[in-house]
Amino acid sequence: MTVDDATAAPQPAPGPLSGLRVVEFATLFAGPLAGAFLGDFGAEVIKVEHPRRPDPSRGHGPGKDGVGLWWKVLGRNKRTTTLDLSTPDGAALARQLVATADVLIENFRPGTLERWGIGPDELFADNPGLVMARVSGFGQTGPYARRPGFGTLAEAMSGFAAATGEPDGPPTLPPFGLADSVAALATAFAVNLALTARGATGRGQVVDVAIIEPIMAMLGPQITWYDQIGYLQPRLGNRSNNNAPRNTYRCADGGWVAVSTSAQSIAERVLNLVGRPDLVAQPWFGSGRQRAAHADELDAAVASWVAARSRDEVVAAFEAAEAAVAPIYTVPDILADPQYAALDTVVTVDDPELGPLRMQNVPFRLADTPGRIRFAGRPHGADTEDVLAGLGLTPGRVAELRAAGVV
């Protein structure tokens, strides 16, 4: 062993998906985020974009120096190439590329790839072991299958919006891509299940993810409630009809905290802490649903106590009493929090375009084969020559395709 060998920094362990090749024919959020999750854990992800119409997420939200910041997060750990899949040459190259892959993620409207001659029949003929993840608003079958679908529509149709918001207010949509993000996690999970099945059978399969479904799966027993007793989940704002107090409360310094009392012992500690043991002694206090029926009284007790103290004082007092509380954070709070620092929740990535930039790290930790963000989203088509060279194309042929608008 040389001195250099002995002092070299240890190399990160390869991710558990190292050696897996993923091709991504997807734009905006659910499909691309699923690709990012797979890339986080070592998969080689090749993102294919239209030569003249790149992924719209490159222009979503704020940017810096003409560079979209959302793309830096969504495009992490991906090589980027361009192909016009609707052209014969583009479709032929797409088939060549997918033939080298383990996974394809696509989110075109159902029937589009088939129309271009790169549907499942053609792709499985070239690559029987392919796992083809098809992410769409409404799935591959049914009367709505060919409708354009976005996460907002899923949030509306899943029951999420109807149950979200103040009791006397309108249904409320989230200010971020919630349904898309849940669908992305479901897609990454489903892809790994299909890969596990391939290990036993040697065959790939189609993974059909309808964005309207995963978010519905997160909404608990609402369908069962309605089916069995006709109960419809109402809008409750920040309250719960299963326990109280459960709400957000404003502190003396303008900060906010959230309080939850799902456990009876926690409810007792909270009301004793705020100086209202008389409420704990009430016969209705022993049941979460009965406490919820007295939410106005309980909220008033907690709110008046919180309003007289700063956020830090409230959190410290709740922690000393072993009651459940959390400060309501903005991004600066997250970046300053020691718990997030201990978990390495936010990571700094060195980016050739923007320099060091911070983003959320991978969403969980594996002890032996952790994921990591190796690089942020790359410029449009940055790896086109390299990817096509890997398919055997000469620089001259790539130039011809570029002149024809195929790449």
Short mmCIF file of C-alpha atoms in Angstrom, two decimals, residues 28 70 76 91 109 125 147 190 192 195-196 211 218 226 293 331 333 379 388 390 398:
data_model
loop_
_atom_site.label_atom_id
_atom_site.label_comp_id
_atom_site.label_asym_id
_atom_site.label_seq_id
_atom_site.Cartn_x
_atom_site.Cartn_y
_atom_site.Cartn_z
CA LEU A 28 -42.63 17.38 -14.93
CA TRP A 70 -36.40 23.15 -9.39
CA ARG A 76 -30.25 15.12 -9.83
CA ALA A 91 -38.01 6.05 -32.29
CA ARG A 109 -50.65 9.94 -22.56
CA ALA A 125 -39.48 -7.99 -28.16
CA ARG A 147 -57.30 12.61 -20.61
CA ALA A 190 -43.37 -0.74 -7.73
CA ASN A 192 -38.28 -2.49 -7.31
CA LEU A 195 -37.26 -6.09 -10.51
CA THR A 196 -37.51 -8.56 -7.63
CA ILE A 211 -51.53 9.41 -10.18
CA MET A 218 -52.75 7.67 1.90
CA TYR A 226 -68.56 5.57 3.74
CA ALA A 293 -66.50 17.61 20.77
CA VAL A 331 -36.87 26.88 5.30
CA ASP A 333 -35.67 27.20 10.48
CA PRO A 379 -28.02 21.17 -18.72
CA LEU A 388 -25.37 8.05 -28.49
CA GLY A 390 -22.58 4.26 -26.34
CA VAL A 398 -24.84 12.49 -34.42
#
